[in-house]
mmCIF file of N, CA and C in Angstrom:
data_model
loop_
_atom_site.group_PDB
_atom_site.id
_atom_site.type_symbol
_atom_site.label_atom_id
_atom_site.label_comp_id
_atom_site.label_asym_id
_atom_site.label_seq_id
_atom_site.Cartn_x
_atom_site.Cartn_y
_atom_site.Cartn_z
ATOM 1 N N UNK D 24 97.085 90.273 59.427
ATOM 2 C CA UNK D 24 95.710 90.267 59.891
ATOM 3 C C UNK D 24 95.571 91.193 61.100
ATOM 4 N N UNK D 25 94.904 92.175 60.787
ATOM 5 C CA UNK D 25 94.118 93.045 62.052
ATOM 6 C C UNK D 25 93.650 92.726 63.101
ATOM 7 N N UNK D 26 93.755 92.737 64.430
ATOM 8 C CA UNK D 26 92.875 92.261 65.659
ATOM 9 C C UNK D 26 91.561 93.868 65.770
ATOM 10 N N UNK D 27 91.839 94.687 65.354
ATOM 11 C CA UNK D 27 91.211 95.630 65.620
ATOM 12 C C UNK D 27 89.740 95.622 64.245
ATOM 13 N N UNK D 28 88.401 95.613 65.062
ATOM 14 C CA UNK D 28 87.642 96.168 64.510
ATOM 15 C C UNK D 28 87.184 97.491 63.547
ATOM 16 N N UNK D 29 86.394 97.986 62.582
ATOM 17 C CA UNK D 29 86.394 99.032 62.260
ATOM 18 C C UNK D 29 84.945 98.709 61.073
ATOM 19 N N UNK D 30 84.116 100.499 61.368
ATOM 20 C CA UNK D 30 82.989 99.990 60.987
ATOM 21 C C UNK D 30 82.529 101.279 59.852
ATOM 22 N N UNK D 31 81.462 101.077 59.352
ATOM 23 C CA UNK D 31 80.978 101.506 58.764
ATOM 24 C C UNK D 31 79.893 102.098 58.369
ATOM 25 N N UNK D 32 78.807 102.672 58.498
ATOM 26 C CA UNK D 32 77.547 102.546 58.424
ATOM 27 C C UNK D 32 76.893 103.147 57.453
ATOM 28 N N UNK D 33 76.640 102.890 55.993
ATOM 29 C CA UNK D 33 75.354 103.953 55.039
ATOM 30 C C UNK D 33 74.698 103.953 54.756
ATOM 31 N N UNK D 34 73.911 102.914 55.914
ATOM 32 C CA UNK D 34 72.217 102.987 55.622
ATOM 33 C C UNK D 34 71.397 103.832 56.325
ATOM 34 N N UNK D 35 70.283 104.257 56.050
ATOM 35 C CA UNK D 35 69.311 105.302 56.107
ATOM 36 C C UNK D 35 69.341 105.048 57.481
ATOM 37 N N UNK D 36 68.658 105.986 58.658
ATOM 38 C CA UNK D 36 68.208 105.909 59.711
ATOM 39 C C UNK D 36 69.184 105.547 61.225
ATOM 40 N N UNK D 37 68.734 105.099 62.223
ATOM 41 C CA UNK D 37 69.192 104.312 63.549
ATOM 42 C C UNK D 37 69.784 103.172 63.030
ATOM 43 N N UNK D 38 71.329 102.875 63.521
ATOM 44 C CA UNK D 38 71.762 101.355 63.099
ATOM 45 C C UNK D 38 73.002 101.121 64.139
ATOM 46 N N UNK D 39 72.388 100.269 64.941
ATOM 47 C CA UNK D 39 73.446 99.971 66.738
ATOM 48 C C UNK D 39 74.170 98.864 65.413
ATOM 49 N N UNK D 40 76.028 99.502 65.879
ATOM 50 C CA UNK D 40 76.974 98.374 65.156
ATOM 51 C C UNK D 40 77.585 97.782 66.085
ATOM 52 N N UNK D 41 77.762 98.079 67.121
ATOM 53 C CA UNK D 41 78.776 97.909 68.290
ATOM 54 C C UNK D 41 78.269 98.008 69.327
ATOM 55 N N UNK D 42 77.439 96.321 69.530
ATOM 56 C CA UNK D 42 76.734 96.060 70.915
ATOM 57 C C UNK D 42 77.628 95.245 71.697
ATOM 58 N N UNK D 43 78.337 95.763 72.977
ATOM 59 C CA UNK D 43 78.454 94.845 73.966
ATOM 60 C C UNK D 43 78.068 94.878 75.364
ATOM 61 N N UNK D 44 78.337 94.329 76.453
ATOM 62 C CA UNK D 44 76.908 94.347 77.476
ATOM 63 C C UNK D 44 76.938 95.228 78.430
ATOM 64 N N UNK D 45 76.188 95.772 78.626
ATOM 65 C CA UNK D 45 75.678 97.001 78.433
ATOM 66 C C UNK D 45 75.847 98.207 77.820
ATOM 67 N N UNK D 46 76.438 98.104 77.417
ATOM 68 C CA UNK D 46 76.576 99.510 75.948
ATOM 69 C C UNK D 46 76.673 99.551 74.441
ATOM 70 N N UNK D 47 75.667 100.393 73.846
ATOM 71 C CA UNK D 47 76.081 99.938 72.095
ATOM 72 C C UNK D 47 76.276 101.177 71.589
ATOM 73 N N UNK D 48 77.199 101.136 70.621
ATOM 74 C CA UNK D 48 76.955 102.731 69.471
ATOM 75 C C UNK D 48 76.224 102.598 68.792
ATOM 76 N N UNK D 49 75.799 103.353 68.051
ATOM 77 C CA UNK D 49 75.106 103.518 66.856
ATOM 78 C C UNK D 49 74.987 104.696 65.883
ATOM 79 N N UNK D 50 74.991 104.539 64.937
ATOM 80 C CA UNK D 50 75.421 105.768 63.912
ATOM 81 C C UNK D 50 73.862 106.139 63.177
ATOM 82 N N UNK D 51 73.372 107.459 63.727
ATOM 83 C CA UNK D 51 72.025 107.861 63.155
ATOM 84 C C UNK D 51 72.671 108.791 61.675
ATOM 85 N N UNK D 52 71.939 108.373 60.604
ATOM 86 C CA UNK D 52 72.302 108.493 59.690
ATOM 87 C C UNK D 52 70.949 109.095 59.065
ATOM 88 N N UNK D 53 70.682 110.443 58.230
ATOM 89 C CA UNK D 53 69.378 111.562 57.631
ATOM 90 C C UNK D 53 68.250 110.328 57.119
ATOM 91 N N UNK D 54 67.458 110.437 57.758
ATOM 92 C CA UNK D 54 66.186 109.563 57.175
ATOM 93 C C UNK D 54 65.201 110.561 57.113
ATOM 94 N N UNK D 55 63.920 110.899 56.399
ATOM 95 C CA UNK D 55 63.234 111.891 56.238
ATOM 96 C C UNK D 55 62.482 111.831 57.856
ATOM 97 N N UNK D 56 62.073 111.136 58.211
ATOM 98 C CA UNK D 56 61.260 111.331 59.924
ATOM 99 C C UNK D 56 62.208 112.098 60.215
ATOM 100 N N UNK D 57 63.545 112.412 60.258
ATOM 101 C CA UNK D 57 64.081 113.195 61.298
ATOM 102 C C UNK D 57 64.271 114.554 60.571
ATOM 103 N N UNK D 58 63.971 114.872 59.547
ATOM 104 C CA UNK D 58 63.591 116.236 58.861
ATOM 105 C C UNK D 58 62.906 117.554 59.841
ATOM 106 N N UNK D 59 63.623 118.404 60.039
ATOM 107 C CA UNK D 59 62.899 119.526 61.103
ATOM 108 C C UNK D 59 60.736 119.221 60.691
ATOM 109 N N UNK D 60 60.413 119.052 59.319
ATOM 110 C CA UNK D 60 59.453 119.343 59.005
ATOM 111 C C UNK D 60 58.307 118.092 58.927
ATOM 112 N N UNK D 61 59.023 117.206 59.449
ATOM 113 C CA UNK D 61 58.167 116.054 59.578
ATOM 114 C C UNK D 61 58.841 115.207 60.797
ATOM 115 N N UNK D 62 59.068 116.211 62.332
ATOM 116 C CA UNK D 62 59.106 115.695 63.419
ATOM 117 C C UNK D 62 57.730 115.783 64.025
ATOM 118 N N UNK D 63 57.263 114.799 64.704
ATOM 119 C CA UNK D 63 56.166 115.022 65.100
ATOM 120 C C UNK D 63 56.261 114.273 66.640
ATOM 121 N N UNK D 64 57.022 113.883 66.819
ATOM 122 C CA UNK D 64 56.889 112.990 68.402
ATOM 123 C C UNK D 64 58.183 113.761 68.971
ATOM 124 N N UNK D 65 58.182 113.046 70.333
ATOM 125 C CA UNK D 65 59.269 113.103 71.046
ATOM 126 C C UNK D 65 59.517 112.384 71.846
ATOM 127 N N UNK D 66 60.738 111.747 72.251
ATOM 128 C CA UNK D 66 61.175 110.594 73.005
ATOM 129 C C UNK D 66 61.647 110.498 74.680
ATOM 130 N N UNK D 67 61.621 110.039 75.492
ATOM 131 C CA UNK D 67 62.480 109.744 76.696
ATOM 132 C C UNK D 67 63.011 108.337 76.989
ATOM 133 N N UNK D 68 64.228 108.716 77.717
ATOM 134 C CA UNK D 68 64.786 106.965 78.089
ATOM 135 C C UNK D 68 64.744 107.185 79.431
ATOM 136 N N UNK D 69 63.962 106.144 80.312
ATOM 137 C CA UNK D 69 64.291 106.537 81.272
ATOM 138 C C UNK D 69 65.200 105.882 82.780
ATOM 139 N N UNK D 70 65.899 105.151 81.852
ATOM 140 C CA UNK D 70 66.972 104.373 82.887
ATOM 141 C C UNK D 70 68.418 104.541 82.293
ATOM 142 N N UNK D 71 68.505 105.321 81.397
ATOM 143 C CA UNK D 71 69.990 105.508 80.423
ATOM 144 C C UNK D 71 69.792 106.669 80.236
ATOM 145 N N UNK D 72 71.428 107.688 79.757
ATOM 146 C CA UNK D 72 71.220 108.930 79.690
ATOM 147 C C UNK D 72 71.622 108.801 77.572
ATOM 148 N N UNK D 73 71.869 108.915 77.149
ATOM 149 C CA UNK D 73 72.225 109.509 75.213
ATOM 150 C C UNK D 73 73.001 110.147 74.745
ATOM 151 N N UNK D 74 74.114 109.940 74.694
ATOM 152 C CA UNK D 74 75.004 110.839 73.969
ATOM 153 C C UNK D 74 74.846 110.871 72.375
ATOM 154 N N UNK D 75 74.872 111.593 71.894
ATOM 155 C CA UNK D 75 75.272 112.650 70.626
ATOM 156 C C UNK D 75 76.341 113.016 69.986
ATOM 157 N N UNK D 76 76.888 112.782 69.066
ATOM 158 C CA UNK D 76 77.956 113.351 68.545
ATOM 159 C C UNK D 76 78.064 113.235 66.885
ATOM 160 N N UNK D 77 77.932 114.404 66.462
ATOM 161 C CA UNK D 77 77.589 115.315 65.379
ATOM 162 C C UNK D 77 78.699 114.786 64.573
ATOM 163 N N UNK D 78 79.134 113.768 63.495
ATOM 164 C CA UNK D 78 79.917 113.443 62.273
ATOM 165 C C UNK D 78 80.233 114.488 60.683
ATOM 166 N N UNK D 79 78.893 114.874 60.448
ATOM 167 C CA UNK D 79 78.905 115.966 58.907
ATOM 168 C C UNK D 79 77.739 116.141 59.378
ATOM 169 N N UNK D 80 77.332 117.127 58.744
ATOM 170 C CA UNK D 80 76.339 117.724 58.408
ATOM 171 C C UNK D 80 76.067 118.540 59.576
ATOM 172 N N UNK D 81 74.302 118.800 59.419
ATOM 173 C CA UNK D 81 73.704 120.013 60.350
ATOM 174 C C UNK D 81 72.745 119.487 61.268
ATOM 175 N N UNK D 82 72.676 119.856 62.382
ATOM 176 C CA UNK D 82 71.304 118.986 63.319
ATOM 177 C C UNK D 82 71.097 119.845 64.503
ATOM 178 N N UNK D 83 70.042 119.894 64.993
ATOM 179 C CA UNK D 83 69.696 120.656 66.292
ATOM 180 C C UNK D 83 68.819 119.937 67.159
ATOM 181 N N UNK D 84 69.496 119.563 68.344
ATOM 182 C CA UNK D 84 68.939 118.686 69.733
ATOM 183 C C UNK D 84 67.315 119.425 70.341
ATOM 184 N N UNK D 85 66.729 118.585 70.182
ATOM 185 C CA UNK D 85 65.850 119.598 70.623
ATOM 186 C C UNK D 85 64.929 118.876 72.426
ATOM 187 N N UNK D 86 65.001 119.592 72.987
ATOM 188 C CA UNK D 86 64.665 118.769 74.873
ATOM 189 C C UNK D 86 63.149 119.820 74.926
ATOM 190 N N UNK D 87 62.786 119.319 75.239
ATOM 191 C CA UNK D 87 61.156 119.660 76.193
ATOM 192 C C UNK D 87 61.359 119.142 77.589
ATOM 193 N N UNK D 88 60.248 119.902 78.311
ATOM 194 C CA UNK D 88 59.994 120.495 79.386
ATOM 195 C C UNK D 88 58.629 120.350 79.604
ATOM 196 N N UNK D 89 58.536 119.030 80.326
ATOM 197 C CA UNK D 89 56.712 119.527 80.637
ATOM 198 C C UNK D 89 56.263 120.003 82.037
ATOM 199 N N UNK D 90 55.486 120.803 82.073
ATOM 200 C CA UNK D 90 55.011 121.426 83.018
ATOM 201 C C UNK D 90 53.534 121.787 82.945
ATOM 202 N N UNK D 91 52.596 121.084 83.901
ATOM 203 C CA UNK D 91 50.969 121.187 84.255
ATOM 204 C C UNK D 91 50.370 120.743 82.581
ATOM 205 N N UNK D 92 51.137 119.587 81.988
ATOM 206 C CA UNK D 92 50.631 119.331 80.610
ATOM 207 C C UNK D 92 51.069 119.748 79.509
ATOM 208 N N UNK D 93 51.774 121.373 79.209
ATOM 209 C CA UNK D 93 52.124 122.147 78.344
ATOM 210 C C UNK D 93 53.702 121.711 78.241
ATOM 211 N N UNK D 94 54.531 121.945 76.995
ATOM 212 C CA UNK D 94 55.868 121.185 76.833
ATOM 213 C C UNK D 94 56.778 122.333 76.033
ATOM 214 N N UNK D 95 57.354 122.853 76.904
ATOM 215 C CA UNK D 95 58.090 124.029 76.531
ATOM 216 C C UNK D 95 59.642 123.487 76.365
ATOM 217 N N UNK D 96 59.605 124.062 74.637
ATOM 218 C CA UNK D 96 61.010 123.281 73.529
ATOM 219 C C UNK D 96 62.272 124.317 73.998
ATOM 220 N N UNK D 97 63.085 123.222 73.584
ATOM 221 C CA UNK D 97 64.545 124.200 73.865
ATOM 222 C C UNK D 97 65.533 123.291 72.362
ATOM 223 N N UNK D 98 65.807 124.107 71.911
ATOM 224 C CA UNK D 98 66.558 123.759 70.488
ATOM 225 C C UNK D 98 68.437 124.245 71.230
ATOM 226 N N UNK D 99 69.114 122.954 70.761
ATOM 227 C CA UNK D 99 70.626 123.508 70.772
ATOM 228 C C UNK D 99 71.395 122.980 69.220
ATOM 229 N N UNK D 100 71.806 124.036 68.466
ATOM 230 C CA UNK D 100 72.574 123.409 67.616
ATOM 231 C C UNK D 100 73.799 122.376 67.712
ATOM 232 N N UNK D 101 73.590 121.488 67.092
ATOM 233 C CA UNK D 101 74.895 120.309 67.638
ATOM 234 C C UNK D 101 76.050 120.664 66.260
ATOM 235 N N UNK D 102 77.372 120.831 67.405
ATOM 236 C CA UNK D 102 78.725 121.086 66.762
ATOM 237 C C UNK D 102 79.201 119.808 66.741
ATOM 238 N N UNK D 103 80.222 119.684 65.423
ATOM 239 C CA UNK D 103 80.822 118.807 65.322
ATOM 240 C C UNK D 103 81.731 118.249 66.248
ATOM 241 N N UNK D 104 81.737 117.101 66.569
ATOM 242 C CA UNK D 104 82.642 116.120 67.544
ATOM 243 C C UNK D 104 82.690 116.805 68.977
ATOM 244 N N UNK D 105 81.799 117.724 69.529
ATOM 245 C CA UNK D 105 81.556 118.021 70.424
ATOM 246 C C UNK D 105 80.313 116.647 71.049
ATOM 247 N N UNK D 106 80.491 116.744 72.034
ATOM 248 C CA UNK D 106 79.503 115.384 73.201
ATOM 249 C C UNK D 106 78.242 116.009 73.445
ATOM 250 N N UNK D 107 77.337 115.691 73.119
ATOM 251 C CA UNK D 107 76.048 116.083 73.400
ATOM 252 C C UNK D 107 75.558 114.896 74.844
ATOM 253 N N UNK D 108 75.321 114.835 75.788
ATOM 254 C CA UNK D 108 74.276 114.127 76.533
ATOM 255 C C UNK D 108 73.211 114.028 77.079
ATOM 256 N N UNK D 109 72.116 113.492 76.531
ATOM 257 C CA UNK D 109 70.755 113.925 77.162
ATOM 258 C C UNK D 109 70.371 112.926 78.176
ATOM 259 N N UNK D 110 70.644 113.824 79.492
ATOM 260 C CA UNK D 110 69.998 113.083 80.495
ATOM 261 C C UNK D 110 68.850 112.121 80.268
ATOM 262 N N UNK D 111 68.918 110.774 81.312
ATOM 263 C CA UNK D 111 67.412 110.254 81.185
ATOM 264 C C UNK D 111 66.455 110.806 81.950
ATOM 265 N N UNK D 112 65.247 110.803 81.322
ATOM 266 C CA UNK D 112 63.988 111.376 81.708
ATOM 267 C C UNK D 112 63.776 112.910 81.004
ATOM 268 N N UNK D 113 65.074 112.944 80.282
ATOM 269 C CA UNK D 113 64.766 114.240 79.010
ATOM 270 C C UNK D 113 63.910 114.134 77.881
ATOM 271 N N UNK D 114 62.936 114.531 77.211
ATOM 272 C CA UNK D 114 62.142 114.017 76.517
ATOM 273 C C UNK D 114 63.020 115.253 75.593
ATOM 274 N N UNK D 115 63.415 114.574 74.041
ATOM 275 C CA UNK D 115 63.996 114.779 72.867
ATOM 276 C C UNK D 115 63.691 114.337 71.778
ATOM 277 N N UNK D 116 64.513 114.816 70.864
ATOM 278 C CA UNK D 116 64.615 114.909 69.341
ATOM 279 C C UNK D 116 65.487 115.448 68.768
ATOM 280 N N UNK D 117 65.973 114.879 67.460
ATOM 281 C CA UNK D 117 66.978 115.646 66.786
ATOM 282 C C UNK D 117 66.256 115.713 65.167
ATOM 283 N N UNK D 118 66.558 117.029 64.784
ATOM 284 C CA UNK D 118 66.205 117.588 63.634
ATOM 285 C C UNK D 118 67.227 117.492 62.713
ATOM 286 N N UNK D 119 67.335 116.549 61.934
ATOM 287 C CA UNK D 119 68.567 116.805 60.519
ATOM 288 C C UNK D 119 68.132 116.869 59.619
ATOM 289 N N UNK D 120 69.445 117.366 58.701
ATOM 290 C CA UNK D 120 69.336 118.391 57.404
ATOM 291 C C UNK D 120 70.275 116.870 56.562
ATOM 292 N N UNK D 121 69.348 116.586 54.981
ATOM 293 C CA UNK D 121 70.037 115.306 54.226
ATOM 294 C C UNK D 121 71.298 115.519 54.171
ATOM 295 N N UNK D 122 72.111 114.328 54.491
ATOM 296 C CA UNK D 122 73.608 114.089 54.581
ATOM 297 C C UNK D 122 73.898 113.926 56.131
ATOM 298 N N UNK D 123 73.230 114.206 57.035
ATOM 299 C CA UNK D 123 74.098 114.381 58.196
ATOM 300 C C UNK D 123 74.095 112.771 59.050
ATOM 301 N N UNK D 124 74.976 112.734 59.486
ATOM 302 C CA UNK D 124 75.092 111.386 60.666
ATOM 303 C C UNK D 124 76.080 111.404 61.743
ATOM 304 N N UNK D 125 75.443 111.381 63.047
ATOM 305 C CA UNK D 125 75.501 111.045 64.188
ATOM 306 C C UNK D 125 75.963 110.041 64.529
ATOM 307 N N UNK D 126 76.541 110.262 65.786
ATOM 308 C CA UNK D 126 76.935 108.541 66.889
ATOM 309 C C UNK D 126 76.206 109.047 67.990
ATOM 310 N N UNK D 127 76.380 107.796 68.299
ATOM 311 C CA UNK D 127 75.051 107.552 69.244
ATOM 312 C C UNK D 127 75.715 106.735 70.244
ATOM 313 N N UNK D 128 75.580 106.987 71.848
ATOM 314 C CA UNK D 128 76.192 105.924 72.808
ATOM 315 C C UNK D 128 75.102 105.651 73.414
ATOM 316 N N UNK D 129 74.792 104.810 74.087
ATOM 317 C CA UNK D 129 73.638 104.658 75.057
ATOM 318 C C UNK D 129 73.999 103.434 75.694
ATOM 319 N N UNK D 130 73.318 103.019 76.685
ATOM 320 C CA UNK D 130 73.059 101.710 77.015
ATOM 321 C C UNK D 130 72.200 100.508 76.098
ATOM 322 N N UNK D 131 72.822 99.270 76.092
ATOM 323 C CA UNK D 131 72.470 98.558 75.153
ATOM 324 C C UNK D 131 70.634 98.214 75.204
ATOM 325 N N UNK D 132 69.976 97.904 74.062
ATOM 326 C CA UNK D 132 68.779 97.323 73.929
ATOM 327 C C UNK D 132 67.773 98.994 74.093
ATOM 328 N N UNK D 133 68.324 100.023 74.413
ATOM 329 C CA UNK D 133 67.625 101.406 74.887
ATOM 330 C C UNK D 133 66.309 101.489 73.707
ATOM 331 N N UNK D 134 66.514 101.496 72.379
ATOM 332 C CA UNK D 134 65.546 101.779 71.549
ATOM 333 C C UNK D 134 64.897 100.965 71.479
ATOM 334 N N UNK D 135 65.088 99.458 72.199
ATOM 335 C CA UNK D 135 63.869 98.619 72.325
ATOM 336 C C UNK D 135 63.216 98.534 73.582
ATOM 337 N N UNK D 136 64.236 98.239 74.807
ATOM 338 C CA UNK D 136 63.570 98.407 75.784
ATOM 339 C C UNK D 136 63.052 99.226 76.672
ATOM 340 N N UNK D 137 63.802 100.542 76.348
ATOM 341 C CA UNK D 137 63.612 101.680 77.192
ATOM 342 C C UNK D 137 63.397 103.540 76.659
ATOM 343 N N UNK D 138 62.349 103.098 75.632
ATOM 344 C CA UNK D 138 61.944 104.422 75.012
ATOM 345 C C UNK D 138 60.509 104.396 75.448
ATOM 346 N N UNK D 139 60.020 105.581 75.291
ATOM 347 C CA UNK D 139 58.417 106.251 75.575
ATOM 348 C C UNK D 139 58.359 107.329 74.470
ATOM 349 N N UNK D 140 57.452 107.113 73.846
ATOM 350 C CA UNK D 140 57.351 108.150 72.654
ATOM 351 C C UNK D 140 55.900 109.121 72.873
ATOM 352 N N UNK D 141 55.987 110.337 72.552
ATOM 353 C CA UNK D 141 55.022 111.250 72.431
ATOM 354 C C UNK D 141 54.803 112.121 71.796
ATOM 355 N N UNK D 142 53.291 111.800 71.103
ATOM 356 C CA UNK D 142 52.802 112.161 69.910
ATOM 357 C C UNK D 142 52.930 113.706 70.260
ATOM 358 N N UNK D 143 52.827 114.571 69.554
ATOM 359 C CA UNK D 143 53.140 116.352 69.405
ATOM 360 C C UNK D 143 51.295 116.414 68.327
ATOM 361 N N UNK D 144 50.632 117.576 68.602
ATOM 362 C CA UNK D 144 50.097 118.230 68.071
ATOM 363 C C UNK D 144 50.372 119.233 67.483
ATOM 364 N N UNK D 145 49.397 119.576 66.548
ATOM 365 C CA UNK D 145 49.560 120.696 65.669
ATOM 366 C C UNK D 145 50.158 121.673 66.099
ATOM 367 N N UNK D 146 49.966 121.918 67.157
ATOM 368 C CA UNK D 146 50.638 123.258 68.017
ATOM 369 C C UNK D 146 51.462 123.761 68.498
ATOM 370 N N UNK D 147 51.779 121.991 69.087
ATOM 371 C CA UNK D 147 53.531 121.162 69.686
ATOM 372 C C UNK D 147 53.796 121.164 68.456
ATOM 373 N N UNK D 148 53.284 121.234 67.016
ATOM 374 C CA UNK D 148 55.209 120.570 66.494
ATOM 375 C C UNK D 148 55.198 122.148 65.676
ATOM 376 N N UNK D 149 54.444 123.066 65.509
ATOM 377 C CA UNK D 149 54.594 124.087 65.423
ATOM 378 C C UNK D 149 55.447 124.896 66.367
ATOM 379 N N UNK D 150 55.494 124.691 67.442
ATOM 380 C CA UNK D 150 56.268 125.549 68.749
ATOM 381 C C UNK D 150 57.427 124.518 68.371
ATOM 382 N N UNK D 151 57.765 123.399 68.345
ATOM 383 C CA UNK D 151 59.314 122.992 68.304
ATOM 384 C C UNK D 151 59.538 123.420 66.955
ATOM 385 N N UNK D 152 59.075 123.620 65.841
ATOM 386 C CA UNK D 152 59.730 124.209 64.806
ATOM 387 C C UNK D 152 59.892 125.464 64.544
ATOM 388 N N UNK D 153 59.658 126.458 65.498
ATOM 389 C CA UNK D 153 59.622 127.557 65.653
ATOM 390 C C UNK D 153 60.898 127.793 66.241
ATOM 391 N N UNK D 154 61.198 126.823 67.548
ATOM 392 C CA UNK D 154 62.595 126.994 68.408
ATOM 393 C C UNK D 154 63.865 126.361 67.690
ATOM 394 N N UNK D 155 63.270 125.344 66.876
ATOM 395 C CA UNK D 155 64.491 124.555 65.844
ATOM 396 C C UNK D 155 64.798 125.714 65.262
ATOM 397 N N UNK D 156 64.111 126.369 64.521
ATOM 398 C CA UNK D 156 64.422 127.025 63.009
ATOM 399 C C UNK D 156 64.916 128.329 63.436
ATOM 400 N N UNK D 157 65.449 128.723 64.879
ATOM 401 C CA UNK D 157 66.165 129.853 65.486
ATOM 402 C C UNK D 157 67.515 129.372 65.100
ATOM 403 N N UNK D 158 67.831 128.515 65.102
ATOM 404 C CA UNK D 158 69.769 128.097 64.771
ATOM 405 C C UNK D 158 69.716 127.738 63.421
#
């Protein structure tokens, strides 16, 4: 008998497997919302920072910048098993291509207690798919 844990994850979307107090993983796994072509919001945490880390497939981090109202995108392609961290108070998104899945570190309860989401216009999700679709 094993003392050691070991997990799994192949369901669609966000799924925290490994909550303990204060920190959980979670394995983001291709759900169509996170499709470059049907992103339309963008997120901040703002008491935890987000790590990233790229499993298969293809995905590009994408951070905004607001300034006097206007939200100027910055796209980085995410390499495999390389550490991505997005500061808190970074307002983000990640764009994946079907098949791909992510880990995810954060501080525990973050996607319930400590997200702010913001809606993108026609214009905003045109300008972030403009900077995505450079990588």
């Amino acid at each position: 008998m094993s003392l050691i844990e070991s997990y799994s994850v192949k369901e669609a979307g966000f799924n925290p497997f490994l909550i303990r107090e204060g920190w959980q993983i979670a394995q983001l796994n291709f759900f169509e919302e996170q499709h470059i072509n049907n992103i339309n919001k963008m997120e901040v945490h703002h008491d935890t920072d987000e790590v990233f880390i790229l499993l298969k497939g293809k995905a590009v981090l994408i951070s905004g910048a607001i300034k006097d109202n206007v939200i100027k995108f910055s796209a980085d392609i995410v390499k495999p098993y390389v550490v991505y961290n997005v500061p808190k108070n970074v307002w983000h998104n990640i764009a994946m291509e079907e098949g791909c899945k992510l880990l995810i570190v954060e501080k525990s309860g973050t996607h319930v207690n400590d997200v702010e989401y913001m809606p993108l216009n026609i214009a905003q999700i045109n300008d972030l798919k403009i900077e995505a679709k450079k990588y």
